[in-house]
Amino acid sequence: MTDDITRSLAALRTVSAQLAGELETVFLNASTALFARLDDLRTMQTMLGRVSEASGQEGLKRLDEAARDVGTLLEKVEAQFGMLDEAAEMLLGNAAEIRALIPAQVRRIRLARMIATNALVVSRAMNEGSLARFATEARTILDRIDRAVAELGEELAQGDRQLAHLAPEIRGMKRTAQDIGDVRREISALLGALRGNSLPLRAVEQVGEARQRLGSALQSAVTHLQCGDAARQRLEHVEAMAARGEAGPAGVRPAARTLAQRQLHAAIDDLGMGIEAALPEFDRMGVQVENARVELAGIAEAPLARSLAGVAERARRLATGAEQLAAQRDRIAPDMAALSALYARSAASAAEISRLDERIQLLGINATLVSGRLGPDGGATLEVSEQLRDCTLEIAAGIAGIVRLALLQESSAAVFLSPDEQSGADISAVRAMESLAAELGAALDGMTDMVRADRDGPLRDSRAALVRLLSEARSALPPNTNNAFQGEISNDIASFLDAVEASYTMPAEREVHAGVFPSSSADFVSVAQEAEDIFF
């Protein structure tokens, strides 16, 4: 008999410990699921409020204003990068024209050198000193021009190579400007379609009402679920008294088993009543969450939401495009500065050639004057000076064209170095549009996520876990006796009861104790009315 009682106490201790551990996990998950559903509805209401605000009169006005500001900026950007594109095309065209001019100049210079060389030969044959001096000096200057043109050709070829490297970047900037211009026009069209198609405020109100009903159900459910923490404490006390009975004298064990059994049954009975009262509240909450989800789904899938999402997506593209333009310009600015400086040097070189050409022309004028003083003997000098004059006039015209084109190249490249029209306050328009769109896009994305997610799943899982726990607890209960302890209370039993009584924290435990050991009930009359506040 003693062994049976000892085994019973061990079983009571094991069952109590196991159920207490499961209770803590199940009720914690249930509470988490309950409050998460309230958070869901709060989030739904917030997102709906944002979307409603954005699609209402004031919201559309803000979007229109932002779009107008962005449009003003983008008109500047499109004009600016259209000008840059024209400058780039001019750079490419001028470079091609210069490439064609250089070989022609080389041919004219060689012809002039040949004329000067022939004049030098004639002067020696005629022993004509003035013609020899004229031819020698002219050839010296022409040699310098020839070298200068060769150097100019190399400088311009270097510029052509650098320009060919930069041309794709310049065209990329133009495409980016065109793309964001297209996006801006798409935004304008979408905003036009939104007017008069705002989100009904009733949808926001309905979700708000669902949230209030859910809050009421949640409060009721939480109240009922306090039974979980109470049951856990009572089970821990049952485990402790069973362990104390096992360790105590043999005469204490029957009393310990009777009391532990009664306390265990009472704890599970109260737990069952609490769970069964809470389950309907879980169902009520599931209905409210589902109703709100259906309401949200109708809005998230509506044309209005798609149009708002389109505005948000395009606003992000605008901001990205503006950043890309700035980055592209910053990336090529050093190379364009170097190119502009290179063309400036080319223009200076071409101007130097013009000055040398002027010296030849002055030589020709002097030769003409000398030949006039020489009379018939000056005919050869006159003829050579006239030939050189005609040839150098052609060279001068060609060099003047190169100078003009080189200066145009310098100024066209410098266009890319002008202050950035996107800086300062202008870019804030894009940022404002992006900020509005980001807030709106986040709300729409959140709505879609909440529609697709199974928001009721945690509630269903928690409800099922509570039902399963209660079923397992009832199945694990040992047989119960509702009779008071009939044996004689020895000193050992009295000592045991004193220790157990000191562990009680709830009136319900004391009431059960008094039912098993009525003679001890007088000690608990004054505490039986204590208020319970044991959960949350």
Coordinates of C-alpha atoms in Angstrom, one line a residue:
M1 CA 0.0 0.0 0.0
T2 CA 2.8 2.4 0.9
D3 CA 4.5 1.7 -2.4
D4 CA 1.3 2.4 -4.3
I5 CA 0.9 5.8 -2.5
T6 CA 4.6 6.6 -3.2
R7 CA 4.2 5.8 -6.9
S8 CA 1.0 7.9 -7.0
L9 CA 2.8 10.8 -5.5
A10 CA 5.6 10.4 -8.1
A11 CA 3.0 10.3 -10.9
L12 CA 1.3 13.4 -9.5
R13 CA 4.6 15.2 -9.4
T14 CA 5.5 14.2 -13.0
V15 CA 2.2 15.1 -14.4
S16 CA 2.1 18.5 -12.7
A17 CA 5.6 19.4 -13.9
Q18 CA 4.8 18.3 -17.4
L19 CA 1.5 20.2 -17.6
A20 CA 3.0 23.3 -16.1
G21 CA 5.8 23.4 -18.7
E22 CA 3.3 23.0 -21.6
L23 CA 1.0 25.6 -20.1
E24 CA 3.7 28.2 -20.1
T25 CA 4.5 27.7 -23.8
V26 CA 0.9 27.4 -25.0
F27 CA -0.4 30.4 -23.2
L28 CA 2.5 32.6 -24.1
N29 CA 2.0 31.8 -27.8
A30 CA -1.7 32.4 -27.4
S31 CA -1.2 35.8 -25.9
T32 CA 1.4 36.7 -28.6
A33 CA -1.1 35.7 -31.3
L34 CA -3.9 37.8 -29.7
F35 CA -1.9 41.0 -29.5
A36 CA -0.3 40.4 -32.9
R37 CA -3.8 40.4 -34.4
L38 CA -4.6 43.7 -32.7
D39 CA -1.3 45.1 -34.2
D40 CA -2.4 43.8 -37.6
L41 CA -5.6 45.8 -37.5
R42 CA -3.8 48.8 -36.2
T43 CA -1.4 48.6 -39.1
M44 CA -4.2 48.0 -41.6
Q45 CA -6.0 51.1 -40.3
T46 CA -2.8 53.2 -40.5
M47 CA -2.0 52.0 -44.0
L48 CA -5.5 52.7 -45.2
G49 CA -5.4 56.1 -43.6
R50 CA -2.2 56.9 -45.6
V51 CA -3.6 55.7 -48.9
S52 CA -6.9 57.5 -48.2
E53 CA -5.0 60.7 -47.5
A54 CA -2.9 60.3 -50.6
S55 CA -5.9 59.7 -52.8
G56 CA -8.0 62.4 -51.3
Q57 CA -8.2 66.0 -52.4
E58 CA -5.4 67.2 -50.2
G59 CA -3.2 64.2 -51.0
L60 CA -3.6 64.6 -54.8
K61 CA -2.9 68.3 -54.4
R62 CA 0.4 67.5 -52.7
L63 CA 1.2 65.0 -55.4
D64 CA 0.3 67.5 -58.1
E65 CA 2.4 70.2 -56.6
A66 CA 5.4 67.9 -56.3
A67 CA 4.9 66.7 -59.8
R68 CA 4.7 70.3 -61.1
D69 CA 7.9 71.2 -59.3
V70 CA 9.6 68.1 -60.7
G71 CA 8.3 69.0 -64.1
T72 CA 9.9 72.4 -63.9
L73 CA 13.2 70.8 -62.9
L74 CA 13.0 68.3 -65.7
E75 CA 12.2 70.8 -68.3
K76 CA 15.5 72.5 -67.3
V77 CA 17.3 69.2 -67.4
E78 CA 15.9 68.3 -70.8
A79 CA 16.8 71.7 -72.2
Q80 CA 20.2 71.5 -70.7
F81 CA 21.1 68.1 -71.9
G82 CA 19.6 68.8 -75.3
M83 CA 22.1 71.7 -75.4
L84 CA 24.8 69.3 -74.3
D85 CA 23.8 66.9 -77.0
E86 CA 24.0 69.7 -79.6
A87 CA 27.4 70.6 -78.2
A88 CA 28.5 67.0 -78.5
E89 CA 27.3 66.8 -82.1
M90 CA 29.1 70.0 -82.8
L91 CA 32.3 68.7 -81.3
L92 CA 32.1 65.6 -83.5
G93 CA 31.2 67.5 -86.6
N94 CA 34.0 70.1 -86.1
A95 CA 36.5 67.4 -85.4
A96 CA 35.6 65.7 -88.8
E97 CA 36.0 69.1 -90.5
I98 CA 39.3 69.8 -88.9
R99 CA 40.6 66.4 -89.9
A100 CA 39.8 67.3 -93.5
L101 CA 41.5 70.7 -93.3
I102 CA 44.8 69.5 -92.0
P103 CA 45.9 67.5 -95.0
A104 CA 44.9 70.3 -97.4
Q105 CA 47.0 72.7 -95.4
V106 CA 50.0 70.3 -95.5
R107 CA 49.7 70.2 -99.3
R108 CA 49.5 74.0 -99.6
I109 CA 52.5 74.4 -97.3
R110 CA 54.5 71.9 -99.4
L111 CA 53.6 73.7 -102.6
A112 CA 54.7 77.1 -101.0
R113 CA 58.0 75.5 -100.0
M114 CA 58.5 74.2 -103.5
I115 CA 57.9 77.7 -104.9
A116 CA 60.4 79.2 -102.4
T117 CA 62.9 76.5 -103.3
N118 CA 62.5 77.1 -107.0
A119 CA 63.0 80.9 -106.4
L120 CA 66.2 80.1 -104.4
V121 CA 67.5 78.1 -107.4
V122 CA 66.6 80.9 -109.9
S123 CA 68.2 83.5 -107.7
R124 CA 71.5 81.6 -107.7
A125 CA 71.4 81.3 -111.4
M126 CA 70.6 85.0 -111.9
N127 CA 72.9 86.0 -109.0
E128 CA 69.9 87.9 -107.7
G129 CA 70.5 88.6 -104.0
S130 CA 67.2 90.1 -103.1
L131 CA 65.3 87.1 -104.5
A132 CA 67.6 84.8 -102.7
R133 CA 67.0 86.5 -99.4
F134 CA 63.3 86.5 -99.9
A135 CA 63.2 82.8 -100.9
T136 CA 65.4 81.8 -98.0
E137 CA 63.4 83.6 -95.4
A138 CA 60.1 82.4 -96.8
R139 CA 61.3 78.8 -96.8
T140 CA 62.4 79.1 -93.2
I141 CA 59.0 80.4 -92.1
L142 CA 57.3 77.7 -94.1
D143 CA 59.4 75.1 -92.4
R144 CA 58.1 76.4 -89.1
I145 CA 54.6 76.4 -90.3
D146 CA 54.9 72.8 -91.5
R147 CA 56.2 71.7 -88.1
A148 CA 53.4 73.7 -86.3
V149 CA 50.7 72.2 -88.5
A150 CA 52.0 68.7 -87.8
E151 CA 52.0 69.4 -84.1
L152 CA 48.5 70.9 -84.4
G153 CA 47.3 67.8 -86.3
E154 CA 48.6 65.6 -83.5
E155 CA 46.9 67.8 -80.8
L156 CA 43.6 67.7 -82.7
A157 CA 44.0 63.9 -83.3
Q158 CA 44.4 63.4 -79.5
G159 CA 41.3 65.5 -79.0
D160 CA 39.4 63.4 -81.5
R161 CA 40.4 60.2 -79.7
Q162 CA 39.3 61.6 -76.3
L163 CA 36.1 62.9 -77.8
A164 CA 35.4 59.5 -79.3
H165 CA 35.8 58.0 -75.9
L166 CA 33.4 60.5 -74.3
A167 CA 30.8 60.4 -77.0
P168 CA 28.9 57.3 -75.7
E169 CA 28.8 58.9 -72.2
I170 CA 27.4 62.1 -73.6
R171 CA 24.7 60.2 -75.6
G172 CA 24.0 58.2 -72.4
M173 CA 23.3 61.4 -70.6
K174 CA 20.9 62.5 -73.3
R175 CA 19.0 59.2 -73.1
T176 CA 18.8 59.5 -69.3
A177 CA 17.3 63.0 -69.6
Q178 CA 14.8 61.7 -72.2
D179 CA 13.9 58.8 -70.0
I180 CA 13.1 60.9 -67.0
G181 CA 11.2 63.2 -69.2
D182 CA 9.0 60.3 -70.3
V183 CA 8.5 59.2 -66.7
R184 CA 7.4 62.7 -65.7
R185 CA 4.8 62.7 -68.5
E186 CA 3.6 59.3 -67.3
I187 CA 3.2 60.6 -63.7
S188 CA 1.1 63.5 -65.0
A189 CA -1.2 61.1 -66.9
L190 CA -1.6 58.9 -63.8
L191 CA -2.4 61.8 -61.5
G192 CA -5.0 63.0 -64.0
A193 CA -6.6 59.6 -63.9
L194 CA -6.7 59.6 -60.1
R195 CA -8.8 62.8 -59.8
G196 CA -12.3 62.0 -58.8
N197 CA -11.4 58.4 -57.9
S198 CA -10.3 58.7 -54.3
L199 CA -10.5 56.0 -51.7
P200 CA -13.8 56.0 -49.8
L201 CA -13.3 57.0 -46.2
R202 CA -15.8 54.3 -45.2
A203 CA -13.1 51.7 -45.8
V204 CA -10.9 53.3 -43.2
E205 CA -13.8 53.6 -40.8
Q206 CA -14.8 49.9 -41.3
V207 CA -11.3 48.7 -40.4
G208 CA -11.3 51.1 -37.4
E209 CA -14.6 49.6 -36.2
A210 CA -13.2 46.1 -36.7
R211 CA -10.2 47.1 -34.6
Q212 CA -12.5 48.3 -31.8
R213 CA -14.5 45.1 -31.8
L214 CA -11.2 43.1 -31.9
G215 CA -10.0 45.1 -28.9
S216 CA -13.1 44.2 -27.0
A217 CA -12.8 40.5 -27.8
L218 CA -9.1 40.7 -27.0
Q219 CA -9.7 42.1 -23.5
S220 CA -12.3 39.4 -22.8
A221 CA -10.0 36.7 -24.0
V222 CA -7.1 38.0 -22.0
T223 CA -9.2 38.0 -18.9
H224 CA -10.2 34.4 -19.4
L225 CA -6.6 33.4 -20.3
Q226 CA -5.5 34.5 -16.8
C227 CA -6.5 31.0 -15.9
G228 CA -3.3 29.8 -17.6
D229 CA -0.9 31.6 -15.2
A230 CA -3.1 30.6 -12.3
A231 CA -3.1 27.0 -13.3
R232 CA 0.7 27.0 -13.8
Q233 CA 1.3 28.3 -10.3
R234 CA -1.1 25.8 -8.8
L235 CA 0.5 22.9 -10.7
E236 CA 3.9 24.0 -9.4
H237 CA 2.5 23.9 -5.9
V238 CA 1.0 20.4 -6.6
E239 CA 4.4 19.3 -7.8
A240 CA 6.1 20.7 -4.7
M241 CA 3.6 19.1 -2.2
A242 CA 3.8 15.7 -4.0
A243 CA 7.6 15.9 -3.8
R244 CA 7.4 16.9 -0.1
G245 CA 5.0 14.0 0.6
E246 CA 7.4 11.5 -1.1
A247 CA 10.3 12.8 1.0
G248 CA 8.3 12.9 4.2
P249 CA 7.4 10.1 6.7
A250 CA 5.3 7.2 5.4
G251 CA 2.3 8.4 7.6
V252 CA 2.2 11.7 5.7
R253 CA 1.9 10.2 2.2
P254 CA -1.8 9.3 2.2
A255 CA -2.7 12.9 3.2
A256 CA -0.2 14.3 0.7
R257 CA -1.7 12.2 -2.1
T258 CA -5.3 13.1 -1.3
L259 CA -4.5 16.8 -1.1
A260 CA -2.3 16.8 -4.3
Q261 CA -5.0 14.9 -6.2
R262 CA -7.7 17.3 -5.2
Q263 CA -5.6 20.4 -5.9
L264 CA -4.6 19.0 -9.3
H265 CA -8.2 18.2 -10.3
A266 CA -9.3 21.6 -9.1
A267 CA -6.6 23.4 -11.1
I268 CA -7.4 21.6 -14.3
D269 CA -11.2 22.1 -13.8
D270 CA -10.6 25.9 -13.4
L271 CA -8.3 25.8 -16.4
G272 CA -10.9 24.1 -18.5
M273 CA -13.5 26.7 -17.6
G274 CA -11.1 29.5 -18.5
I275 CA -10.1 28.0 -21.8
E276 CA -13.7 27.2 -22.8
A277 CA -14.7 30.7 -22.1
A278 CA -11.8 32.1 -24.1
L279 CA -12.4 30.0 -27.3
P280 CA -15.4 31.9 -28.5
E281 CA -13.4 35.1 -28.3
F282 CA -10.7 33.6 -30.5
D283 CA -13.5 32.9 -33.0
R284 CA -14.8 36.5 -32.8
M285 CA -11.3 37.8 -33.3
G286 CA -10.8 35.6 -36.4
V287 CA -13.9 37.0 -37.9
Q288 CA -12.9 40.6 -37.4
V289 CA -9.4 40.0 -38.8
E290 CA -10.8 38.2 -41.9
N291 CA -13.4 41.0 -42.5
A292 CA -10.7 43.6 -42.4
R293 CA -8.5 41.5 -44.7
V294 CA -11.3 41.2 -47.2
E295 CA -11.8 45.0 -47.0
L296 CA -8.1 45.5 -47.5
A297 CA -8.0 43.1 -50.5
G298 CA -10.7 45.0 -52.3
I299 CA -8.8 48.2 -52.0
A300 CA -5.3 46.7 -52.7
E301 CA -6.6 45.1 -55.9
A302 CA -8.6 48.2 -57.1
P303 CA -7.5 50.4 -60.1
L304 CA -7.0 53.2 -57.6
A305 CA -4.3 51.3 -55.7
R306 CA -2.6 50.3 -59.0
S307 CA -2.5 53.9 -60.1
L308 CA -1.1 55.1 -56.8
A309 CA 1.5 52.3 -57.0
G310 CA 2.4 53.5 -60.5
V311 CA 2.9 57.0 -59.3
A312 CA 5.1 55.7 -56.4
E313 CA 7.2 53.5 -58.8
R314 CA 7.7 56.3 -61.3
A315 CA 8.6 58.8 -58.6
R316 CA 11.4 56.5 -57.5
R317 CA 12.5 56.3 -61.1
L318 CA 12.6 60.1 -61.3
A319 CA 14.8 60.3 -58.3
T320 CA 17.1 57.5 -59.6
G321 CA 17.3 59.3 -63.0
A322 CA 18.2 62.6 -61.5
E323 CA 20.9 61.0 -59.4
Q324 CA 22.2 59.1 -62.5
L325 CA 22.4 62.4 -64.5
A326 CA 24.4 64.0 -61.8
A327 CA 26.7 61.0 -61.5
Q328 CA 27.2 60.9 -65.3
R329 CA 28.1 64.5 -65.4
D330 CA 30.4 64.3 -62.5
R331 CA 32.1 61.3 -64.1
I332 CA 32.9 63.0 -67.4
A333 CA 33.6 66.5 -66.0
P334 CA 37.4 65.9 -65.5
D335 CA 37.7 64.5 -69.1
M336 CA 35.7 67.3 -70.6
A337 CA 37.9 69.8 -68.7
A338 CA 41.0 68.1 -70.2
L339 CA 39.4 68.1 -73.6
S340 CA 38.5 71.8 -73.4
A341 CA 42.1 72.6 -72.4
L342 CA 43.4 70.5 -75.3
Y343 CA 41.3 72.4 -77.8
A344 CA 42.3 75.7 -76.2
R345 CA 46.0 74.7 -76.9
S346 CA 45.0 73.7 -80.4
A347 CA 43.4 77.1 -81.0
A348 CA 46.5 78.8 -79.7
S349 CA 48.7 76.7 -82.0
A350 CA 46.6 77.6 -84.9
A351 CA 46.7 81.3 -84.1
E352 CA 50.5 81.0 -84.0
I353 CA 50.5 79.5 -87.5
S354 CA 48.4 82.5 -88.6
R355 CA 51.0 84.9 -87.3
L356 CA 53.7 83.0 -89.2
D357 CA 51.6 83.1 -92.3
E358 CA 51.2 86.9 -91.9
R359 CA 55.0 87.1 -91.9
I360 CA 55.2 85.4 -95.3
Q361 CA 52.6 87.8 -96.6
L362 CA 54.7 90.7 -95.4
L363 CA 57.7 89.2 -97.1
G364 CA 55.7 89.0 -100.3
I365 CA 54.7 92.6 -100.1
N366 CA 58.4 93.6 -99.5
A367 CA 59.4 91.4 -102.4
T368 CA 56.9 93.2 -104.7
L369 CA 58.2 96.6 -103.6
V370 CA 61.8 95.5 -104.2
S371 CA 61.0 94.1 -107.7
G372 CA 59.4 97.4 -108.6
R373 CA 62.6 99.2 -107.8
L374 CA 64.7 96.7 -109.8
G375 CA 62.7 97.4 -113.0
P376 CA 63.0 94.7 -115.7
D377 CA 65.5 92.8 -113.6
G378 CA 63.0 92.4 -110.8
G379 CA 60.5 90.4 -112.9
A380 CA 61.6 87.0 -111.4
T381 CA 61.2 88.3 -107.9
L382 CA 57.8 89.8 -108.6
E383 CA 56.6 86.5 -110.2
V384 CA 57.8 84.4 -107.2
S385 CA 56.4 86.8 -104.6
E386 CA 53.0 86.8 -106.4
Q387 CA 53.0 83.0 -106.5
L388 CA 53.9 82.8 -102.8
R389 CA 51.3 85.4 -102.0
D390 CA 48.5 83.5 -103.8
C391 CA 49.6 80.3 -102.0
T392 CA 49.9 81.8 -98.6
L393 CA 46.5 83.4 -98.9
E394 CA 45.1 80.0 -99.3
I395 CA 47.1 78.8 -96.4
A396 CA 45.9 81.7 -94.3
A397 CA 42.3 81.0 -95.2
G398 CA 42.7 77.4 -94.2
I399 CA 44.4 78.2 -90.9
A400 CA 41.7 80.8 -90.1
G401 CA 39.2 78.0 -90.5
I402 CA 41.1 75.7 -88.2
V403 CA 41.4 78.5 -85.6
R404 CA 37.7 79.1 -85.7
L405 CA 36.9 75.4 -85.4
A406 CA 39.4 74.9 -82.6
L407 CA 37.9 77.8 -80.6
L408 CA 34.4 76.3 -81.2
Q409 CA 35.6 73.0 -79.8
E410 CA 37.0 74.7 -76.7
S411 CA 33.7 76.5 -76.1
S412 CA 31.6 73.4 -76.8
A413 CA 33.6 71.3 -74.4
A414 CA 33.3 74.1 -71.8
V415 CA 29.5 73.8 -71.9
F416 CA 29.9 70.5 -69.9
L417 CA 31.7 72.4 -67.2
S418 CA 29.0 74.9 -66.4
P419 CA 27.2 74.9 -63.0
D420 CA 24.9 71.9 -62.5
E421 CA 21.2 73.0 -62.9
Q422 CA 20.1 70.1 -60.7
S423 CA 21.9 71.3 -57.6
G424 CA 20.5 73.1 -54.6
A425 CA 16.8 73.6 -54.2
D426 CA 15.9 72.1 -57.5
I427 CA 16.8 68.6 -56.6
S428 CA 14.6 69.0 -53.5
A429 CA 11.5 68.8 -55.8
V430 CA 12.5 65.3 -56.8
R431 CA 13.2 64.4 -53.2
A432 CA 9.8 65.6 -52.1
M433 CA 8.1 63.6 -54.8
E434 CA 10.2 60.5 -53.9
S435 CA 9.3 60.9 -50.2
L436 CA 5.6 61.2 -50.9
A437 CA 5.8 58.2 -53.2
A438 CA 7.9 56.2 -50.8
E439 CA 5.4 56.6 -48.0
L440 CA 2.5 55.8 -50.3
G441 CA 4.4 52.8 -51.8
A442 CA 5.2 51.4 -48.4
A443 CA 1.5 51.6 -47.4
L444 CA 0.4 49.9 -50.7
D445 CA 3.1 47.2 -50.4
G446 CA 2.1 46.6 -46.8
M447 CA -1.6 46.2 -47.8
T448 CA -0.7 43.7 -50.4
D449 CA 1.5 41.7 -48.0
M450 CA -1.2 41.6 -45.4
V451 CA -3.8 40.5 -48.0
R452 CA -1.6 37.6 -49.1
A453 CA -0.5 36.5 -45.7
D454 CA -2.6 34.1 -43.6
R455 CA -3.3 36.5 -40.7
D456 CA -5.8 34.0 -39.1
G457 CA -3.3 31.1 -39.0
P458 CA -1.7 32.0 -35.6
L459 CA -5.2 32.4 -34.0
R460 CA -6.3 29.0 -35.3
D461 CA -3.0 27.4 -34.2
S462 CA -3.3 28.9 -30.7
R463 CA -6.9 27.9 -30.4
A464 CA -6.1 24.3 -31.4
A465 CA -3.1 24.3 -29.0
L466 CA -5.4 25.3 -26.1
V467 CA -8.0 22.6 -27.0
R468 CA -5.3 20.0 -27.3
L469 CA -3.6 21.0 -24.0
L470 CA -6.9 20.8 -22.1
S471 CA -7.7 17.4 -23.5
E472 CA -4.2 16.1 -22.6
A473 CA -4.5 17.6 -19.1
R474 CA -7.9 15.9 -18.5
S475 CA -6.6 12.6 -19.8
A476 CA -3.5 12.7 -17.6
L477 CA -5.6 13.2 -14.3
P478 CA -5.5 10.4 -11.8
P479 CA -8.7 9.2 -10.2
N480 CA -10.1 11.8 -7.8
T481 CA -11.9 11.6 -4.5
N482 CA -14.1 14.5 -3.4
N483 CA -14.3 13.3 0.3
A484 CA -12.4 15.1 3.0
F485 CA -9.5 13.3 4.6
Q486 CA -10.8 10.7 7.0
G487 CA -7.7 9.7 8.8
E488 CA -6.3 11.1 12.0
I489 CA -4.1 14.2 11.7
S490 CA -0.8 13.3 13.3
N491 CA 2.0 15.7 14.2
D492 CA 3.8 14.8 11.0
I493 CA 0.7 15.5 8.9
A494 CA 0.1 18.7 10.7
S495 CA 3.7 19.8 10.1
F496 CA 3.2 18.8 6.4
L497 CA 0.0 20.8 6.1
D498 CA 1.6 23.9 7.7
A499 CA 4.4 23.8 5.1
V500 CA 1.9 23.3 2.2
E501 CA -0.4 26.1 3.5
A502 CA 2.6 28.5 3.4
S503 CA 3.0 27.9 -0.3
Y504 CA -0.5 28.9 -1.4
T505 CA -0.8 32.2 -3.3
M506 CA -4.5 32.0 -4.4
P507 CA -7.8 31.7 -2.5
A508 CA -8.9 28.9 -4.7
E509 CA -6.1 26.7 -3.4
R510 CA -7.1 27.5 0.2
E511 CA -10.7 26.6 -0.5
V512 CA -9.7 23.2 -1.9
H513 CA -7.4 22.6 1.0
A514 CA -10.3 23.5 3.4
G515 CA -12.5 21.0 1.6
V516 CA -10.0 18.2 2.2
F517 CA -9.0 19.2 5.7
P518 CA -12.0 21.1 7.2
S519 CA -10.3 21.4 10.6
S520 CA -7.7 23.7 9.1
S521 CA -10.2 26.0 7.3
A522 CA -10.5 28.5 10.2
D523 CA -7.0 29.7 9.3
F524 CA -8.1 30.7 5.9
V525 CA -11.4 32.5 6.4
S526 CA -9.8 35.9 6.5
V527 CA -7.7 35.4 3.3
A528 CA -10.3 33.7 1.2
Q529 CA -11.6 37.1 0.0
E530 CA -8.2 38.3 -1.3
A531 CA -8.3 39.8 -4.8
E532 CA -6.5 37.9 -7.5
D533 CA -4.2 39.7 -9.9
I534 CA -1.9 37.1 -11.3
F535 CA -1.7 37.6 -15.1
F536 CA -0.1 40.4 -17.0

